Amino acid sequence: MIAVRFRVLRLLAGVALAASLPLGAMAAPPASDLAPPVITVHADPAASLTGVEFFIPAGRDRQRLREDGLAALTAAALVRTPVTVTVAGETQRLPLDEAIAAHGGSLEETVEGERVRLYVETLPRAMPQALDLLHDALANPDFSPAAIARARAVLERRFERDQSDALRIGTQMLDRAWVQDSGAGMLPYGTPASLAWLDAADVRSFFERSYRRAGTIASAVGAFDDADRAALQQVLDALRPGSAAPVRFSAPTLTARSRQLIAYRAIGAPWMVVRYAAPSLRDPDAPAMFVLAALLQESLRRASPLPATVSTAIVDRAIGTIYTFDDRHPSLDLFVDGGLGEPERLFETTLTLASVLDRLSLTGSLDGFERIAAGDLLLAGDGSLQSQAWWYAVLASQGLPADERQILAARIRTVTPVELQRVARRYLARPILALVLPRNVPAAQN
Amino acid sequence: MTRAVVTVFRIAVIAGAAFFFAHPVSAATNGPAVIMQSDPASGITAIDLWFRAPGDGYTGDQPGIARLAAVAVAATPDRHGSSLAERIRGMGGRFSVSVYPDITGVQAVVPADDAAQALAALRAAYFSPVITSATLRAARRDLAIGVVEQRLVPELAIRAALTSLLYASGPAHDPPIPGDPSLLTGPSVADVTAFAKRAFRPENTVIAMAGDVTATATTAAGRIAGDGGDAPFDSTPAAAPVTRTVAASVNGIGLGWIGPPIADEKAATAMDFIADTLFRPETGVVAKTVRRMGLDAEVDGQFVTTHGPGALLVTISGPDAEKAAAIATKEIAALRAPMDAARFAPARAIFIYHVHADAQTPPEMADDLGWYAAEGAAAYAPGLPGGSYDRIAEALDPATVASVAARYLGTPFVVHLVAERKGGVS
């Protein structure tokens, strides 16, 4: 195999994911709590794999204030529930994720602010059995104290990993400030301390009240066939009917023109992440926001002290924008790695650029930025099966047609300077700022 | 991932290649080989150009010259003042350069509507390479970043040291990115230009495209076929395994074994299976054992398939690297006896799934197609529908794996990287 390059990319996955999926890869959809389950299928019989993405409205917004990490703990325990599987004629009890892998597949769980995502991907012939196993786990999850202890250990490792990732730290701080009236902004895995408080009864209670059929979306792609569909329906049937009590949200209220959050971690250089409000995907302002994101990103890169390089991987990880358009609190994040040099000047440039954009006299054509914005939208996810399933689920969750991405790309190409400035004026006025600084270095020096 | 149509226009270019499909063939000569895999639904197109070219130059004494040349060409402005890299970015696309000891690849991933334009830009830039002192400076900066990464990322540092040990001579003996920054001042504009003109000529090129290639098919087919490419740049394995300690910027352990050449597809696939089963992060037996024992170590391993003898490279880093290395060695030894059926069947299913999962996006598929064609076995590209790889993988059995392990996985080459501290090596 030739996986040299791919493995290297995996090493850098933490930040690279955010950089390479700048258009909403870190967010969640607002499925209606009362909506019936939705199944979307975009099958291709010639595909070599099959994938199904589940959006289950059991995210962090179902947590109460003292339940930081409970959604993640529940999902982690669920995907490790022992199930009975026959491999090479031998019946075994294996954790769900290993049982699915044993037949040629994978199961990935992601807990977000407003949903849990379960993604099952297999060789085509293995999908019905994988879905049967998922059904078994949902019908009879293992939330024993031993299982919870194992899940807790997994989350503690993930929490530890995040502590050296400045971009994750910055966005998590902003999430917390951004969503003030629900658990959606809580830490993705809680903390070791908060996890220690949670026990098997908490997990079982969360599962029973949150893993509900209403509002769930299943998005199937690849070599999906009738046998898969029947198995998929059984998975949805395993969820309890109805929905959890609706969780109310309101837009964050900022009491000052700007807010600054600071954290110190064992990192090598200061980072800054700035968050602005942004339109949802359904909003007519969305195309202009995509162009705005591209304009800010490209302008910052040109203004950075890093010499222009042909391979953009380094810059992609250091300066960029993340437009989260698919949850109830859409946002645009600008992130800058101060390690590029002259962090103070770089951070000032970033903030100044965003704040004066609505007043600058924009002349000439936006064509260059529009092409970049449209390209970023179309290239997000690089066409993997999982990214396709995710897109279709997001679009279904917002009641948008399956070809909306292409429609949006076309609309991006028609954004005018007047429209761009109107959107900048509307959204870029009230940022929240997160600074992640190297530990043991006085802030004044940064 | 959709692989609805496979169209190979003609790929009989590089000497020694075992070519397969024979689809519409243009009679023009002295052009590149073109391989396509169509997935119209993807909406994006990945375009790769792969060249047979030694990373350290044709005389073996120009470290990093292949990367310098590939990057400098992409940085040179055209008559309108914009470089290839800028034009690809201007399409909303991504451009990257990958250099290995014996081959070099460049890749553009763009929205499908821009693919024909991107392909034309790639051909114009690389088939008539222009390098200036300014663009060579830019390439040196880019290479310097690579040098730093190679020194500080344990996996890369271990790999570089390990391959130098495994191969006594040839391009694989020296990593394609030099370890010594002072070497960056080496090749002149004339040197790099001369290299580029030889390496990047059309007849020495494989063009591999994947994703939505509808709009580019006609353009690509315009100039096809012809011999005259360079022969493979194979390296000579070291005579016997050795263990060496090397001063470095990071700590780590590398275990390496010389394996079969790409022509022995069955053995090469078995080596891929072994690497996946034992050493894939997250799912590999060794990684799982390390986690279960609560050890603090990162283990990764893969078989690198090349025209000449390939290599199984295992990299281990972290405070418990020694213990993890012992686990790895023990598991390798166990594979010399056939696995029992109950353990083998799921391992093979997992392996086949990983083969397809790793080649599902257009950029991944284009890389696979281009790499395997440049290494001389285009029909063996993993994930290629109708290709030989899937067939061989499906037919793997415990006895074959055991015999390949017994033949190739004896005493390993071992390299210990020890981080330098003030006052000498600690």
PDB file of C-alpha atoms in Angstrom, chain A residues 1-12 19-22 42-50 87-90 92 94 98 100-107 119-125 157 222-223 294 297-298 301-302 306-317 367-388 392 405-406 413, chain B residues 1-4 39 41-44 48 50 67 70-72 74-75 85 87 89-98 100 105 107 109-112 114 117 138 141-142 145 149 153 155-156 159 268 272 276 279-281 283 288 291 300-305 340-343 345-347 349-358 360-364 367-368 371-372 382-383 385 389 394:
ATOM      1  CA  MET A   1       0.000   0.000   0.000  1.00  0.00           C
ATOM      2  CA  ILE A   2       1.054   3.589  -0.332  1.00  0.00           C
ATOM      3  CA  ALA A   3      -0.555   5.045   2.729  1.00  0.00           C
ATOM      4  CA  VAL A   4       2.504   7.052   3.691  1.00  0.00           C
ATOM      5  CA  ARG A   5       0.862  10.355   2.994  1.00  0.00           C
ATOM      6  CA  PHE A   6      -2.468   9.420   4.471  1.00  0.00           C
ATOM      7  CA  ARG A   7      -0.963   8.254   7.689  1.00  0.00           C
ATOM      8  CA  VAL A   8       0.942  11.509   7.995  1.00  0.00           C
ATOM      9  CA  LEU A   9      -2.286  13.379   7.573  1.00  0.00           C
ATOM     10  CA  ARG A  10      -3.852  11.307  10.323  1.00  0.00           C
ATOM     11  CA  LEU A  11      -1.131  12.471  12.665  1.00  0.00           C
ATOM     12  CA  LEU A  12      -2.283  15.995  12.051  1.00  0.00           C
ATOM     13  CA  ALA A  19      -8.844  23.273   8.304  1.00  0.00           C
ATOM     14  CA  SER A  20      -9.882  20.950   5.557  1.00  0.00           C
ATOM     15  CA  LEU A  21     -13.562  20.995   6.405  1.00  0.00           C
ATOM     16  CA  PRO A  22     -14.031  24.670   6.958  1.00  0.00           C
ATOM     17  CA  HIS A  42     -28.851   8.083  -2.219  1.00  0.00           C
ATOM     18  CA  ALA A  43     -27.787   4.674  -3.431  1.00  0.00           C
ATOM     19  CA  ASP A  44     -25.152   3.728  -5.965  1.00  0.00           C
ATOM     20  CA  PRO A  45     -25.187  -0.011  -6.683  1.00  0.00           C
ATOM     21  CA  ALA A  46     -21.643   0.133  -8.084  1.00  0.00           C
ATOM     22  CA  ALA A  47     -20.145   1.554  -4.909  1.00  0.00           C
ATOM     23  CA  SER A  48     -17.648  -0.586  -3.038  1.00  0.00           C
ATOM     24  CA  LEU A  49     -18.921   0.460   0.394  1.00  0.00           C
ATOM     25  CA  THR A  50     -22.214   1.286   2.078  1.00  0.00           C
ATOM     26  CA  VAL A  87     -17.445 -15.107  13.050  1.00  0.00           C
ATOM     27  CA  ALA A  88     -16.068 -17.976  10.959  1.00  0.00           C
ATOM     28  CA  GLY A  89     -18.666 -20.306  12.458  1.00  0.00           C
ATOM     29  CA  GLU A  90     -17.822 -19.352  16.018  1.00  0.00           C
ATOM     30  CA  GLN A  92     -18.711 -14.728  20.255  1.00  0.00           C
ATOM     31  CA  LEU A  94     -17.881  -8.687  21.212  1.00  0.00           C
ATOM     32  CA  GLU A  98     -15.575  -4.601  17.207  1.00  0.00           C
ATOM     33  CA  ILE A 100     -19.177  -4.567  13.155  1.00  0.00           C
ATOM     34  CA  ALA A 101     -15.466  -4.402  12.307  1.00  0.00           C
ATOM     35  CA  ALA A 102     -15.189  -8.185  12.365  1.00  0.00           C
ATOM     36  CA  HIS A 103     -17.375  -8.409   9.268  1.00  0.00           C
ATOM     37  CA  GLY A 104     -15.620  -5.612   7.424  1.00  0.00           C
ATOM     38  CA  GLY A 105     -16.864  -2.282   8.632  1.00  0.00           C
ATOM     39  CA  SER A 106     -16.652   0.448  11.209  1.00  0.00           C
ATOM     40  CA  LEU A 107     -18.828   2.323  13.677  1.00  0.00           C
ATOM     41  CA  TYR A 119     -21.962   6.386  11.339  1.00  0.00           C
ATOM     42  CA  VAL A 120     -21.922   2.781  10.172  1.00  0.00           C
ATOM     43  CA  GLU A 121     -19.823   1.935   7.121  1.00  0.00           C
ATOM     44  CA  THR A 122     -19.304  -1.552   5.742  1.00  0.00           C
ATOM     45  CA  LEU A 123     -18.584  -3.636   2.709  1.00  0.00           C
ATOM     46  CA  PRO A 124     -21.949  -3.924   0.933  1.00  0.00           C
ATOM     47  CA  ARG A 125     -22.680  -7.485   1.983  1.00  0.00           C
ATOM     48  CA  ARG A 157      -8.216   9.848  26.972  1.00  0.00           C
ATOM     49  CA  GLY A 222     -23.276   3.843  -1.333  1.00  0.00           C
ATOM     50  CA  ALA A 223     -24.391   0.333  -2.260  1.00  0.00           C
ATOM     51  CA  ALA A 294     -13.266  33.045   1.963  1.00  0.00           C
ATOM     52  CA  GLN A 297      -9.351  33.680   5.177  1.00  0.00           C
ATOM     53  CA  GLU A 298      -7.472  34.667   2.035  1.00  0.00           C
ATOM     54  CA  ARG A 301      -3.205  34.502   4.822  1.00  0.00           C
ATOM     55  CA  ARG A 302      -1.824  37.221   2.614  1.00  0.00           C
ATOM     56  CA  LEU A 306       4.428  33.297   6.860  1.00  0.00           C
ATOM     57  CA  PRO A 307       6.114  33.320   3.474  1.00  0.00           C
ATOM     58  CA  ALA A 308       3.923  32.177   0.637  1.00  0.00           C
ATOM     59  CA  THR A 309       4.275  28.453   0.172  1.00  0.00           C
ATOM     60  CA  VAL A 310       3.118  26.182  -2.566  1.00  0.00           C
ATOM     61  CA  SER A 311       1.939  23.408  -0.275  1.00  0.00           C
ATOM     62  CA  THR A 312      -0.801  24.986   1.779  1.00  0.00           C
ATOM     63  CA  ALA A 313      -0.992  22.314   4.476  1.00  0.00           C
ATOM     64  CA  ILE A 314       0.946  24.363   7.022  1.00  0.00           C
ATOM     65  CA  VAL A 315      -1.092  27.510   6.422  1.00  0.00           C
ATOM     66  CA  ASP A 316      -4.349  25.546   6.389  1.00  0.00           C
ATOM     67  CA  ARG A 317      -3.664  24.414   9.920  1.00  0.00           C
ATOM     68  CA  ASP A 367     -15.068  36.566  -8.562  1.00  0.00           C
ATOM     69  CA  GLY A 368     -11.841  35.221  -7.074  1.00  0.00           C
ATOM     70  CA  PHE A 369     -13.272  34.897  -3.573  1.00  0.00           C
ATOM     71  CA  GLU A 370     -16.525  33.500  -4.910  1.00  0.00           C
ATOM     72  CA  ARG A 371     -14.701  30.741  -6.766  1.00  0.00           C
ATOM     73  CA  ILE A 372     -12.727  29.895  -3.648  1.00  0.00           C
ATOM     74  CA  ALA A 373     -15.879  29.886  -1.516  1.00  0.00           C
ATOM     75  CA  ALA A 374     -17.751  27.667  -3.969  1.00  0.00           C
ATOM     76  CA  GLY A 375     -14.761  25.351  -4.242  1.00  0.00           C
ATOM     77  CA  ASP A 376     -14.410  25.084  -0.477  1.00  0.00           C
ATOM     78  CA  LEU A 377     -18.091  24.191  -0.249  1.00  0.00           C
ATOM     79  CA  LEU A 378     -17.875  21.496  -2.916  1.00  0.00           C
ATOM     80  CA  LEU A 379     -14.574  20.084  -1.687  1.00  0.00           C
ATOM     81  CA  ALA A 380     -15.558  19.888   1.976  1.00  0.00           C
ATOM     82  CA  GLY A 381     -15.055  16.281   3.015  1.00  0.00           C
ATOM     83  CA  ASP A 382     -13.273  15.424  -0.233  1.00  0.00           C
ATOM     84  CA  GLY A 383     -16.196  13.262  -1.309  1.00  0.00           C
ATOM     85  CA  SER A 384     -15.881  10.507   1.280  1.00  0.00           C
ATOM     86  CA  LEU A 385     -18.929   8.350   1.808  1.00  0.00           C
ATOM     87  CA  GLN A 386     -19.296   9.651   5.337  1.00  0.00           C
ATOM     88  CA  SER A 387     -19.222  13.266   4.211  1.00  0.00           C
ATOM     89  CA  GLN A 388     -21.875  12.506   1.578  1.00  0.00           C
ATOM     90  CA  TYR A 392     -27.684  14.588   2.934  1.00  0.00           C
ATOM     91  CA  ARG A 405     -25.099  22.217  -2.208  1.00  0.00           C
ATOM     92  CA  GLN A 406     -24.856  22.693  -5.966  1.00  0.00           C
ATOM     93  CA  ARG A 413     -21.006  32.925  -7.639  1.00  0.00           C
TER      94      ARG A 413
ATOM     95  CA  MET B   1     -17.564   5.491  -2.957  1.00  0.00           C
ATOM     96  CA  THR B   2     -18.959   5.354  -6.435  1.00  0.00           C
ATOM     97  CA  ARG B   3     -16.825   3.608  -8.967  1.00  0.00           C
ATOM     98  CA  ALA B   4     -19.320   3.351 -11.755  1.00  0.00           C
ATOM     99  CA  ASP B  39     -17.522   9.013 -10.211  1.00  0.00           C
ATOM    100  CA  ALA B  41     -21.748  12.069  -8.466  1.00  0.00           C
ATOM    101  CA  SER B  42     -18.761  13.350  -6.510  1.00  0.00           C
ATOM    102  CA  GLY B  43     -18.794  16.810  -8.104  1.00  0.00           C
ATOM    103  CA  ILE B  44     -15.034  17.127  -7.675  1.00  0.00           C
ATOM    104  CA  ASP B  48      -2.501  13.570 -10.258  1.00  0.00           C
ATOM    105  CA  TRP B  50       3.228  11.061 -11.258  1.00  0.00           C
ATOM    106  CA  ARG B  67      10.811  18.215  -4.193  1.00  0.00           C
ATOM    107  CA  ALA B  70       8.167  19.996  -8.226  1.00  0.00           C
ATOM    108  CA  VAL B  71       7.487  22.920  -5.890  1.00  0.00           C
ATOM    109  CA  ALA B  72       9.463  25.511  -7.852  1.00  0.00           C
ATOM    110  CA  ALA B  74       4.276  25.167  -9.238  1.00  0.00           C
ATOM    111  CA  ALA B  75       5.472  28.503  -7.851  1.00  0.00           C
ATOM    112  CA  ALA B  85      -0.489  26.808  -7.186  1.00  0.00           C
ATOM    113  CA  ARG B  87      -4.463  29.225 -10.085  1.00  0.00           C
ATOM    114  CA  ARG B  89      -6.353  27.807  -5.225  1.00  0.00           C
ATOM    115  CA  GLY B  90      -8.198  30.429  -7.247  1.00  0.00           C
ATOM    116  CA  MET B  91     -10.493  27.678  -8.489  1.00  0.00           C
ATOM    117  CA  GLY B  92     -11.318  26.853  -4.890  1.00  0.00           C
ATOM    118  CA  GLY B  93      -9.047  23.848  -5.236  1.00  0.00           C
ATOM    119  CA  ARG B  94      -6.138  22.333  -3.362  1.00  0.00           C
ATOM    120  CA  PHE B  95      -2.652  21.615  -4.624  1.00  0.00           C
ATOM    121  CA  SER B  96      -0.055  19.349  -3.074  1.00  0.00           C
ATOM    122  CA  VAL B  97       3.306  17.777  -3.831  1.00  0.00           C
ATOM    123  CA  SER B  98       4.374  14.314  -2.644  1.00  0.00           C
ATOM    124  CA  TYR B 100       9.127   9.571  -2.437  1.00  0.00           C
ATOM    125  CA  GLY B 105       3.541  13.119  -7.500  1.00  0.00           C
ATOM    126  CA  GLN B 107      -2.101  16.631  -7.145  1.00  0.00           C
ATOM    127  CA  VAL B 109      -8.308  18.654  -6.419  1.00  0.00           C
ATOM    128  CA  VAL B 110     -10.848  21.024  -7.937  1.00  0.00           C
ATOM    129  CA  PRO B 111     -14.583  21.399  -8.557  1.00  0.00           C
ATOM    130  CA  ALA B 112     -15.440  19.277 -11.591  1.00  0.00           C
ATOM    131  CA  ASP B 114     -12.740  23.517 -13.393  1.00  0.00           C
ATOM    132  CA  GLN B 117      -8.697  24.004 -16.909  1.00  0.00           C
ATOM    133  CA  ALA B 138      10.156  29.642  -2.453  1.00  0.00           C
ATOM    134  CA  ARG B 141      11.330  27.563   2.108  1.00  0.00           C
ATOM    135  CA  ASP B 142       8.761  24.879   1.414  1.00  0.00           C
ATOM    136  CA  ILE B 145       9.195  23.189   6.428  1.00  0.00           C
ATOM    137  CA  GLU B 149       8.433  18.254  10.109  1.00  0.00           C
ATOM    138  CA  VAL B 153       7.229  14.241  13.822  1.00  0.00           C
ATOM    139  CA  GLU B 155       6.762   8.773  12.608  1.00  0.00           C
ATOM    140  CA  LEU B 156       8.537  10.675   9.831  1.00  0.00           C
ATOM    141  CA  ARG B 159      10.833   6.215   8.799  1.00  0.00           C
ATOM    142  CA  ALA B 268       2.808  -7.899  -1.492  1.00  0.00           C
ATOM    143  CA  ASP B 272      -0.333  -5.384   3.374  1.00  0.00           C
ATOM    144  CA  ASP B 276      -3.072  -3.846   8.593  1.00  0.00           C
ATOM    145  CA  PHE B 279      -0.088  -2.297  13.041  1.00  0.00           C
ATOM    146  CA  ARG B 280      -2.978  -0.160  11.864  1.00  0.00           C
ATOM    147  CA  PRO B 281      -3.624   2.508  14.502  1.00  0.00           C
ATOM    148  CA  THR B 283      -7.677  -1.522  15.017  1.00  0.00           C
ATOM    149  CA  LYS B 288      -5.007  -2.816  20.866  1.00  0.00           C
ATOM    150  CA  ARG B 291      -3.981   0.062  24.938  1.00  0.00           C
ATOM    151  CA  ASP B 300       1.990   2.465  13.237  1.00  0.00           C
ATOM    152  CA  GLY B 301       3.117   0.252  10.418  1.00  0.00           C
ATOM    153  CA  GLN B 302       2.669  -0.313   6.744  1.00  0.00           C
ATOM    154  CA  PHE B 303       4.140  -2.169   3.830  1.00  0.00           C
ATOM    155  CA  VAL B 304       5.417   0.265   1.213  1.00  0.00           C
ATOM    156  CA  THR B 305       4.895  -1.303  -2.193  1.00  0.00           C
ATOM    157  CA  ASP B 340      -6.586 -20.266  13.005  1.00  0.00           C
ATOM    158  CA  ALA B 341      -9.634 -19.788  10.828  1.00  0.00           C
ATOM    159  CA  ALA B 342     -11.732 -18.084  13.503  1.00  0.00           C
ATOM    160  CA  ARG B 343      -9.127 -15.356  13.864  1.00  0.00           C
ATOM    161  CA  ALA B 345     -11.653 -14.612   8.692  1.00  0.00           C
ATOM    162  CA  PRO B 346     -12.485 -11.409  10.563  1.00  0.00           C
ATOM    163  CA  ALA B 347      -8.946 -10.116  10.098  1.00  0.00           C
ATOM    164  CA  ALA B 349     -12.730  -8.885   6.324  1.00  0.00           C
ATOM    165  CA  ILE B 350     -11.333  -5.954   8.277  1.00  0.00           C
ATOM    166  CA  PHE B 351      -8.386  -5.698   5.886  1.00  0.00           C
ATOM    167  CA  ILE B 352     -10.567  -5.701   2.764  1.00  0.00           C
ATOM    168  CA  TYR B 353     -12.792  -3.069   4.307  1.00  0.00           C
ATOM    169  CA  HIS B 354      -9.767  -0.891   5.066  1.00  0.00           C
ATOM    170  CA  VAL B 355      -8.538  -1.257   1.483  1.00  0.00           C
ATOM    171  CA  HIS B 356     -11.786   0.216   0.203  1.00  0.00           C
ATOM    172  CA  ALA B 357     -12.158   2.758   2.978  1.00  0.00           C
ATOM    173  CA  ASP B 358      -8.670   4.131   2.249  1.00  0.00           C
ATOM    174  CA  GLN B 360     -12.895   5.997  -1.362  1.00  0.00           C
ATOM    175  CA  THR B 361     -12.359   9.673  -2.119  1.00  0.00           C
ATOM    176  CA  PRO B 362     -11.259  11.004  -5.504  1.00  0.00           C
ATOM    177  CA  PRO B 363      -7.907  12.275  -4.112  1.00  0.00           C
ATOM    178  CA  GLU B 364      -7.196   8.892  -2.523  1.00  0.00           C
ATOM    179  CA  ASP B 367      -3.122   8.677  -5.645  1.00  0.00           C
ATOM    180  CA  ASP B 368      -3.588   4.917  -5.724  1.00  0.00           C
ATOM    181  CA  TRP B 371       1.333   5.372  -7.506  1.00  0.00           C
ATOM    182  CA  TYR B 372       0.703   1.821  -8.713  1.00  0.00           C
ATOM    183  CA  PRO B 382      -6.107  -1.244  -4.353  1.00  0.00           C
ATOM    184  CA  GLY B 383      -9.785  -0.467  -4.591  1.00  0.00           C
ATOM    185  CA  PRO B 385     -12.910  -2.394  -9.552  1.00  0.00           C
ATOM    186  CA  TYR B 389      -5.747  -6.443  -5.739  1.00  0.00           C
ATOM    187  CA  GLU B 394     -10.350 -12.051  -1.145  1.00  0.00           C
TER     188      GLU B 394
END
